[in-house]
XYZ file of C-alpha atoms in Angstrom:
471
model
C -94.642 -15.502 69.598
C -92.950 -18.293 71.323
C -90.539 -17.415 74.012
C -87.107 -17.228 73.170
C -83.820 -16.071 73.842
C -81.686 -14.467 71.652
C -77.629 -13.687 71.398
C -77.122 -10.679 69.280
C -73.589 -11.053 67.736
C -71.362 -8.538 66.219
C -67.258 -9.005 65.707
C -64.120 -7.339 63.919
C -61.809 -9.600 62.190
C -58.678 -9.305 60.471
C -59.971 -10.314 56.952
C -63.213 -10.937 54.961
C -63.324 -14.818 55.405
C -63.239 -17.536 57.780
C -60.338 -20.033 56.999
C -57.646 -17.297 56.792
C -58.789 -14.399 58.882
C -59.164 -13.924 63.095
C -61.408 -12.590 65.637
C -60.400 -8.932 66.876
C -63.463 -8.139 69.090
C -66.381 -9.521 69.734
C -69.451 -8.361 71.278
C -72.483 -10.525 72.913
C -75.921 -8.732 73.420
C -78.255 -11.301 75.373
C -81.980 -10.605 74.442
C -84.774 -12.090 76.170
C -87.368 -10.823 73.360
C -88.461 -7.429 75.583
C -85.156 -6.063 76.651
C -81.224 -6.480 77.038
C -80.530 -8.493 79.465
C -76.780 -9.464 79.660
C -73.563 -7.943 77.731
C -70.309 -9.002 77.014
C -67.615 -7.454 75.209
C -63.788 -7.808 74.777
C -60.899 -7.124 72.431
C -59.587 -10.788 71.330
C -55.334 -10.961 70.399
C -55.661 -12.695 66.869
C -52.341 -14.134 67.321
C -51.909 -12.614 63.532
C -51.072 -8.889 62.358
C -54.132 -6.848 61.596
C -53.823 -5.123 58.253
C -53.520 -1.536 57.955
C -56.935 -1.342 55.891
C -58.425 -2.823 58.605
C -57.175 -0.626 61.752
C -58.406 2.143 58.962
C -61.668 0.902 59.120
C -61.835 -0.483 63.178
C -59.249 1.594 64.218
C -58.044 -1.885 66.183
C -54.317 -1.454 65.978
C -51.898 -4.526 66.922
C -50.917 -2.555 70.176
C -54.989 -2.973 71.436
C -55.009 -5.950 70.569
C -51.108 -7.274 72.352
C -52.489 -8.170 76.044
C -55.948 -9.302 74.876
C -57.067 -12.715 75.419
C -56.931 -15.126 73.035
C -60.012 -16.537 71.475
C -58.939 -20.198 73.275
C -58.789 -17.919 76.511
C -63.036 -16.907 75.926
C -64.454 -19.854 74.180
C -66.364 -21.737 76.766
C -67.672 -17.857 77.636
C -68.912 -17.623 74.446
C -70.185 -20.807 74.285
C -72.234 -20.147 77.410
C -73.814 -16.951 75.977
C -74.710 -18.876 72.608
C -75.780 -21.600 73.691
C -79.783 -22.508 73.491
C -80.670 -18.754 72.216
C -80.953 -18.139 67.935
C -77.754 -15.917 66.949
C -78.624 -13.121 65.940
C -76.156 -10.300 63.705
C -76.589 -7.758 60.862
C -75.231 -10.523 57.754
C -75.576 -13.073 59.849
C -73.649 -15.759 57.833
C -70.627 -13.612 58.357
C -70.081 -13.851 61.872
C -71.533 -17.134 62.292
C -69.200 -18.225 60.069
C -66.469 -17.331 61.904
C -67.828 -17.749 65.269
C -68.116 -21.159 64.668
C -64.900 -21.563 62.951
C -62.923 -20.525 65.779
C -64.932 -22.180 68.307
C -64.292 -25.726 66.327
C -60.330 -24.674 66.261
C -60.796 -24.356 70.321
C -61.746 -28.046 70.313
C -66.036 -27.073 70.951
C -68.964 -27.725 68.642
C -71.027 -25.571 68.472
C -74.590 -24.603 65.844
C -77.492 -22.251 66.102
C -80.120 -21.160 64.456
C -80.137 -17.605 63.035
C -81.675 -14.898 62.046
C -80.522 -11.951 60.015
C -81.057 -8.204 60.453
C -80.356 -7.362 57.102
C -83.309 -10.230 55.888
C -85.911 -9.177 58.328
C -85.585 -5.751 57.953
C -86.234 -5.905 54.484
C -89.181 -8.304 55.244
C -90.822 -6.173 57.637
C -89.747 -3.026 56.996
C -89.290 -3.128 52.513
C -88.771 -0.364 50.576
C -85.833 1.589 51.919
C -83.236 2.479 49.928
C -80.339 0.606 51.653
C -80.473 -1.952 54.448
C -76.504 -1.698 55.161
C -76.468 -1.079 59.178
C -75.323 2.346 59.006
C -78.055 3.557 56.552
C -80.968 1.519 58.848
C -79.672 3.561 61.784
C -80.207 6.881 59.734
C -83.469 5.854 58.339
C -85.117 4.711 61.415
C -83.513 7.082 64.275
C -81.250 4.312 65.603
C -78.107 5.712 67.412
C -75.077 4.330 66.768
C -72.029 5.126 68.375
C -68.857 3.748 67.757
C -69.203 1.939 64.520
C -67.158 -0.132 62.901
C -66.387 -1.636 66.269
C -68.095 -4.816 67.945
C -69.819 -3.025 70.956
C -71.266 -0.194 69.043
C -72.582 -2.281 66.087
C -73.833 -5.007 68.988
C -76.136 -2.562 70.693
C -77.347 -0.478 67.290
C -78.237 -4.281 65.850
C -79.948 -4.584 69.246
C -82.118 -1.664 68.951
C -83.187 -2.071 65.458
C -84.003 -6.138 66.853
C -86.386 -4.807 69.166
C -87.998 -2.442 66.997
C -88.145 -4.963 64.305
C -89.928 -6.908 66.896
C -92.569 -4.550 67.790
C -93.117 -3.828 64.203
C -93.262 -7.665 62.976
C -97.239 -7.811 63.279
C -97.184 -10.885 60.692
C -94.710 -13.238 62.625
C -92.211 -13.255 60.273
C -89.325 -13.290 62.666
C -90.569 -16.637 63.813
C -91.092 -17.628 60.244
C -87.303 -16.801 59.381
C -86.304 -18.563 62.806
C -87.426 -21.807 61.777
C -84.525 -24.094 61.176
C -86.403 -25.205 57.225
C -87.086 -21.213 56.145
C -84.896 -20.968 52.941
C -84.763 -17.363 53.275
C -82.261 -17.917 56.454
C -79.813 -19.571 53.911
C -80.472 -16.632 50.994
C -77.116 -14.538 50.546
C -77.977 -11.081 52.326
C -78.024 -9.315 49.433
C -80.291 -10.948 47.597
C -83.966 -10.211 47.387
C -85.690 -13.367 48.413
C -88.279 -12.325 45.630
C -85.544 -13.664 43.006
C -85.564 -16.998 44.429
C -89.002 -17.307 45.498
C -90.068 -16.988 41.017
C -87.602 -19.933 39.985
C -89.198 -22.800 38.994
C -89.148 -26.795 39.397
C -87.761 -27.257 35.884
C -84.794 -27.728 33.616
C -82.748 -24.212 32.479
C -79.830 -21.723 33.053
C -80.123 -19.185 35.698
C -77.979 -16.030 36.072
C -76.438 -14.282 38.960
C -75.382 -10.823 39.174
C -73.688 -8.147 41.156
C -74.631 -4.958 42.290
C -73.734 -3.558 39.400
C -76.304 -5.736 37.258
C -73.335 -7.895 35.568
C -73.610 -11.530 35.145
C -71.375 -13.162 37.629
C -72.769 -16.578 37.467
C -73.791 -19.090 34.763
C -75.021 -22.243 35.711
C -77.875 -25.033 34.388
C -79.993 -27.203 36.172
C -82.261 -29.690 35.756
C -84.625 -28.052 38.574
C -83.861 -24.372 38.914
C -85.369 -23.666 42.439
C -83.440 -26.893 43.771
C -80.227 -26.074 42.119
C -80.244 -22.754 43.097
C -80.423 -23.395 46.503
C -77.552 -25.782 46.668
C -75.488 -22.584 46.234
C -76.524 -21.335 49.521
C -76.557 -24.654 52.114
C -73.717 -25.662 54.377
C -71.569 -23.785 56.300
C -68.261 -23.510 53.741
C -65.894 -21.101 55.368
C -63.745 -20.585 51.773
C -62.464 -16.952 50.628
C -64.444 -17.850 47.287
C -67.495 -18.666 48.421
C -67.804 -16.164 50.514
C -66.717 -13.270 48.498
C -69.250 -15.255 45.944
C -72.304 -14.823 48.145
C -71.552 -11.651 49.142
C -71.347 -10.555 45.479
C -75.019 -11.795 44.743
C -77.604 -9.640 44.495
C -80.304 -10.402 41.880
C -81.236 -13.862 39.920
C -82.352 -14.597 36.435
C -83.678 -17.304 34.650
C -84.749 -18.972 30.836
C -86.360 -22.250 31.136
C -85.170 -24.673 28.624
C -87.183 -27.801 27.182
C -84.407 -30.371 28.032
C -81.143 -30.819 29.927
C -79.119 -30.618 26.851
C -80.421 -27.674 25.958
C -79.775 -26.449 29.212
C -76.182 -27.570 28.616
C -75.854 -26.267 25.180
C -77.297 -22.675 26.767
C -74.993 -22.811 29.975
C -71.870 -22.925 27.565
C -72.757 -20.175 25.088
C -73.379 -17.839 27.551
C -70.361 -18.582 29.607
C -68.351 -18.195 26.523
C -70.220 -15.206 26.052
C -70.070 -13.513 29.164
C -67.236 -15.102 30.427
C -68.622 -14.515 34.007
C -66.402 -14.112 36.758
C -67.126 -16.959 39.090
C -67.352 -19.789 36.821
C -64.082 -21.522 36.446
C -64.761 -25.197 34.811
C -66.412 -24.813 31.415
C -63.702 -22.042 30.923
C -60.898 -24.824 30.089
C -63.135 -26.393 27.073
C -62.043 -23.809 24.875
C -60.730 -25.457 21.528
C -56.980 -24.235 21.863
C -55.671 -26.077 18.346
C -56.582 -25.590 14.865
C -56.069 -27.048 11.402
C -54.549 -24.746 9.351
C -53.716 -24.767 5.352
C -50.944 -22.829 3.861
C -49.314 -22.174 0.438
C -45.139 -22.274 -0.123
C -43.972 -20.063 -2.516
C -43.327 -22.574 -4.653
C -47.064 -23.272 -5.366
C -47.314 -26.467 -3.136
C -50.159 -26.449 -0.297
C -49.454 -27.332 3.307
C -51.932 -28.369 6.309
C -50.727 -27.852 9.787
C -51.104 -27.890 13.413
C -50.980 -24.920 15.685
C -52.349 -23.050 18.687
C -55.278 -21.059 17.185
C -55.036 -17.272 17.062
C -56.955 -14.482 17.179
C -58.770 -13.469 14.240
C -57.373 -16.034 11.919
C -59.320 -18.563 10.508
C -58.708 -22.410 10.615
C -59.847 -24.963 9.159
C -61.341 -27.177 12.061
C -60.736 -26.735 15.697
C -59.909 -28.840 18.189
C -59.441 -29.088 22.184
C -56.216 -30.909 22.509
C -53.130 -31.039 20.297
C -53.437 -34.971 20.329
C -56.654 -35.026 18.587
C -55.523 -32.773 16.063
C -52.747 -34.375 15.015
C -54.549 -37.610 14.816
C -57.091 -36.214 12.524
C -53.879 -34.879 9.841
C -52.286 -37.623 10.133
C -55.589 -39.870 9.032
C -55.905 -37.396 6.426
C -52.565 -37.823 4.800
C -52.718 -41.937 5.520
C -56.391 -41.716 3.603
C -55.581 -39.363 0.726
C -51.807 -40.048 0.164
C -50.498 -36.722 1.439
C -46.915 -36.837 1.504
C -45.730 -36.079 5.218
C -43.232 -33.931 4.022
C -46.344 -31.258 3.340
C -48.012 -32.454 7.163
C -46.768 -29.576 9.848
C -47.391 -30.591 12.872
C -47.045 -27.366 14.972
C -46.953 -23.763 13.047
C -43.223 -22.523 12.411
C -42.773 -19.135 13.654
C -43.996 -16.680 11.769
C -41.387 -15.449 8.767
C -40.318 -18.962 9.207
C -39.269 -19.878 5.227
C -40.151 -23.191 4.242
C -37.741 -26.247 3.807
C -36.362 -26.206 0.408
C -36.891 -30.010 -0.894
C -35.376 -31.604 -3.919
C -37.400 -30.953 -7.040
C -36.777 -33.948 -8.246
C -38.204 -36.165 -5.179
C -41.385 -33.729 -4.319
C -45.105 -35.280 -6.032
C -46.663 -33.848 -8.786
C -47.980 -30.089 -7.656
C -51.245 -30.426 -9.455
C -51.764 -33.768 -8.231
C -50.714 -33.042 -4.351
C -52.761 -29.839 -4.241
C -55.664 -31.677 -5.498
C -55.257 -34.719 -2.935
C -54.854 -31.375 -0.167
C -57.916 -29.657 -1.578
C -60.132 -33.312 -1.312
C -59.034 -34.083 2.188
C -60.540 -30.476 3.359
C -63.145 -30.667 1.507
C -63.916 -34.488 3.382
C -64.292 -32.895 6.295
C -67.637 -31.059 5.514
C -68.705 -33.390 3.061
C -68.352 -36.416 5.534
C -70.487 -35.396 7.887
C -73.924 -35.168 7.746
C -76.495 -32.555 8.868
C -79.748 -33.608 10.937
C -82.103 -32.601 13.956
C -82.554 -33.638 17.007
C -86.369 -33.537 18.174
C -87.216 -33.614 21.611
C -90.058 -32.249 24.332
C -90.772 -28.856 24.251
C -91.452 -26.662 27.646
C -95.692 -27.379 27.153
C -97.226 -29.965 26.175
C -98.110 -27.990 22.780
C -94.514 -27.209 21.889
C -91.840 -29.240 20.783
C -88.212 -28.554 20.970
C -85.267 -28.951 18.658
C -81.545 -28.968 17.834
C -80.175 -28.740 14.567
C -76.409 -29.827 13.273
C -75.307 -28.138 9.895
C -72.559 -30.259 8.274
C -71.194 -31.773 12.013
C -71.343 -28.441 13.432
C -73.393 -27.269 16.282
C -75.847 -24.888 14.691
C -78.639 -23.936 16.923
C -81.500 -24.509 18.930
C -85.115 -23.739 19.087
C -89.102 -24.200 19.653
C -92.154 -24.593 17.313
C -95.468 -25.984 18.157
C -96.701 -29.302 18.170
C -99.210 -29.285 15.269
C -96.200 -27.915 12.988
C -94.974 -30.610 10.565
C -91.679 -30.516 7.934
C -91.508 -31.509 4.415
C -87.981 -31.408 4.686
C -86.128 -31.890 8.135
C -84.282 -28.957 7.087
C -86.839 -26.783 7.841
C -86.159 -26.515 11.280
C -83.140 -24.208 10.906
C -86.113 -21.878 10.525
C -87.140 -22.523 14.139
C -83.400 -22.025 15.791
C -81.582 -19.361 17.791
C -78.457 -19.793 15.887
C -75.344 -20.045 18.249
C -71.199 -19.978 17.809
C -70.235 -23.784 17.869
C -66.877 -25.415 19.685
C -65.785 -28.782 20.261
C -67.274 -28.953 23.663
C -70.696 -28.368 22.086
C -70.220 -30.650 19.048
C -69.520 -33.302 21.955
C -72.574 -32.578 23.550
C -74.656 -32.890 20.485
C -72.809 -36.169 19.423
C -73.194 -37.984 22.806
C -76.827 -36.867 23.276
C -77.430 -38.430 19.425
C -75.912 -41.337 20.301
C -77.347 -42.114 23.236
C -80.955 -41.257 21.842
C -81.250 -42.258 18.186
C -84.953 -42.188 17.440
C -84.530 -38.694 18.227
C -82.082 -38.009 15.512
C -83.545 -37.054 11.942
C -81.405 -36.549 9.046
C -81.640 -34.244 6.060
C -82.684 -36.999 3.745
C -84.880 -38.944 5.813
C -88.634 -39.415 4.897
C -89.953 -36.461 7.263
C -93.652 -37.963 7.299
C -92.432 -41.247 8.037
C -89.692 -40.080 10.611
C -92.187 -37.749 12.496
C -94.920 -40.524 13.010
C -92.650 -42.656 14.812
C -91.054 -39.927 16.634
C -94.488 -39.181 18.413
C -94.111 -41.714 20.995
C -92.965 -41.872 24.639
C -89.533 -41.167 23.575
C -90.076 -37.764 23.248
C -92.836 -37.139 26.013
C-alpha cells in the first residue's frame, strides 16, 4: 500500500448538524499506517449552551466546557494535524462536516480526503450484525473506554483502523481512499450493494429507513447518476443531514420513458406521502366543482375547497382556474349567475330566496345545468400515447379515458390493436389529479405523432408510428 498518513478524528458537539450546532471536544489520533504516532485532545468552549440530552449522553456539562478554548483559539493546531494525511472517523461525513465548518468560520480552508470506519468495516469485515462503534468494539475485542467522549472514541476508532488494516488483504482501504471511489460519498448506512445494482436508465427509485419505510421518492432519467447527486458536496443543512443519516436501503422500477417516470414519481408520492419529499406535495388539486339541489327543485354548481370523502364534479389546483371554467360554463350554456356559487356557503347555509317571478324556467335551467356537466366528459376525448418500451421488443404506453389520466403500461412489439382502445388492457390503472392530466397534456402536445385517438384508423396510425419517433 502506498505510504500514508492518517488523522483519526472523533468530536462531541452540541447538536446533530453543522450550521447550527458547535464543537465540544475534539480528539486527533495521528497514524502513520503501523502505529500511533501523535495525540491531541481538548475540551473546546462552544460559546453556546450544551443541551441537557447531550451532557446525558457526553456527560460534557457547560461548567467543563467554561475555561476551554475556543475553537478560533485551536484552529491552526488542527489544521496542522489535518493537513496532508486522509481524515479518518467512525461516520466520517459527520465530523468532517463540522470540522470543516468551523475551520471556514475561523477564516482557514481546509479539505481532505476520507475514509470511513463504518464503510470499510463492512467492506472488509461484512456480515456482522451492527457496525455502530460500540457494537464493532464488542464483536471484535476492541476496548473502549470512555465512550461517548472524543478521546475514548479517537483511540477505539484507532484500534479497529489498524486491525482493519492488517485484515484488508484486497486493498480496499486504498480503493475507498481514492478521491473518485463513490462509496466514500455513500450515506453510512447504506449498503453500497444498493447503489452499486441501479442502472444507467430512466425510472423512480425509493429510499428507506431502518425501519423499511419509504422515505424518498424521486425519478430520473439515469438512476445510478441521479442517485448519486444525493450524496456529493459538502451541504452542512439540518435536512440533509438528518436525510442521509436516515438512508439505509435503495429501490428501484425502471420505466420506458421520462414521463412515465414522472407519472410514477407522483403516484407514489401521493401514495406514500414519504417524509422527505416536500415539492410535488403542493400539486394537490385543493378546489372542486360541485353541483347542488335547493329545495325548491332548482340545481346549483359551485366552487369550494374539496373535502374529504365527498365527491365533485372536476377538480382543480387553484381557485382561479375553477372559477374560470363555471363561469365559461354559464357564458356557453346560458346559466343564470344567480345559480353560479362561487365558494361553498357554510354548511346549513339556506339558500337565497329569489323572486318567483324573475327565476328561469326550472325544467329548462336544470336541463341547461345537466348539459354543461355532462360537456365536460363528452368534450374531451380519450386516446393513447405510444412510445419506446424498456427493450427493444416492448413498447410502452399511456392511455387517457375521457381527459383523465388513466394508466400506464407495456406490451410487446409484435402486438397490434384493432381498436386503440385496446390498450387499457395493457395498463396499471392509477388515481388521476390535475398535476398528472398536465403531464399527459404537455407531453401530447409536444409529441403528436405519438398521440392515437379512439377513432383513429389503428392499422394506419400504427404504420406511421413505427418510425424514429418512437425509437
Amino acid at each position: 500500500m502506498k505510504y500514508r498518513q492518517y488523522a483519526i478524528v472523533d468530536i462531541e458537539t452540541t447538536g446533530g448538524n453543522a450550521s447550527g450546532s458547535r464543537i465540544t471536544e475534539i480528539a486527533i489520533v495521528i497514524h502513520d499506517g503501523t502505529r500511533v504516532t501523535e495525540r491531541f485532545e481538548t475540551l473546546v468552549n462552544p460559546e453556546k449552551e450544551i443541551p441537557l440530552p447531550i451532557f446525558a449522553l457526553t456527560g460534557i456539562n457547560n461548567e467543563m466546557v467554561r475555561d476551554a478554548p475556543i475553537f478560533d483559539d485551536i484552529a491552526e493546531k488542527v489544521v496542522q494535524l489535518l493537513t496532508d494525511r486522509v481524515f479518518v472517523a467512525h461516520n466520517v461525513n459527520f465530523d468532517y462536516s463540522f470540522v470543516r465548518h468551523q475551520l471556514e468560520a475561523s477564516g482557514l480552508k481546509w479539505t481532505a480526503k476520507k475514509l470511513c470506519t463504518v464503510r470499510a468495516a463492512r467492506k472488509i469485515r461484512p456480515g456482522l450484525v451492527s457496525y455502530s462503534l460500540g457494537n464493532l468494539c464488542r464483536s471484535l475485542d476492541i476496548p473502549l473506554q470512555n465512550r461517548h467522549r472524543a478521546g475514548g472514541d479517537a483511540d477505539a476508532t484507532a484500534i479497529l483502523f489498524s486491525k482493519l488494516l492488517e485484515w484488508d488483504q484486497t486493498g480496499e482501504i486504498e480503493k475507498m481512499i481514492k478521491k473518485t471511489a463513490q462509496d466514500q460519498r455513500l450515506p453510512p448506512n447504506l449498503p453500497p450493494e444498493d447503489f452499486v445494482q441501479l442502472p444507467e436508465k430512466p425510472g423512480v427509485y425509493y429510499f428507506y429507513n431502518q425501519a423499511r419505510k419509504v422515505i424518498y421518492v424521486g425519478k430520473a432519467v439515469n438512476l445510478k447518476k441521479r442517485v448519486a447527486s444525493h450524496f456529493s458536496g459538502h451541504s452542512i443543512q439540518p435536512q440533509r443531514q438528518h436525510f442521509l443519516r436516515d438512508i439505509h436501503g435503495i429501490s428501484f422500477e425502471v420505466c420506458a420513458t421520462e414521463l412515465m417516470a414522472l407519472l410514477l414519481e407522483c403516484t407514489e408520492i401521493k401514495k406514500l406521502w414519504p417524509a422527505y419529499n416536500r415539492a410535488l406535495k403542493r400539486f394537490d388539486a385543493k378546489f372542486g366543482l360541485y353541483q347542488y339541489e335547493a329545495r325548491n327543485g332548482y340545481r346549483y354548481l359551485a366552487i369550494g375547497k374539496l373535502a374529504r370523502f365527498q365527491g365533485c364534479i372536476e377538480e382543480f389546483g387553484s381557485q382561479y382556474e375553477a372559477i374560470q371554467l363555471l363561469q365559461n360554463l354559464s357564458n356557453s350554456f346560458g346559466i343564470d349567475p344567480r345559480f353560479c356559487v362561487y365558494g361553498l356557503p357554510p354548511e346549513g347555509t339556506v339558500f337565497k330566496r329569489e323572486d318567483p317571478q324573475s327565476l328561469p324556467d326550472i325544467e329548462q335551467h336544470n336541463s341547461a345545468v345537466a348539459t354543461a356537466i355532462a360537456s365536460l366528459s363528452e368534450n374531451r376525448k380519450s386516446f393513447a400515447i405510444l412510445d419506446k418500451g424498456r427493450s427493444e421488443d416492448e413498447r410502452s404506453c399511456i392511455w387517457i379515458e375521457k381527459g383523465h389520466f388513466y394508466g400506464m403500461g407495456y406490451f410487446a412489439a409484435d402486438v397490434g390493436f384493432e381498436e386503440i382502445s385496446a390498450v387499457k388492457e395493457c395498463v396499471t390503472p392509477y388515481k388521476s389529479n390535475t398535476y398528472l392530466r398536465r403531464l399527459v397534456f404537455s407531453h401530447a402536445t409536444k409529441y403528436p405523432r405519438k398521440v392515437f385517438y379512439e377513432q383513429q384508423q389503428q392499422k394506419e396510425s400504427l404504420k406511421q408510428n413505427e418510425s424514429n419517433d418512437i425509437y
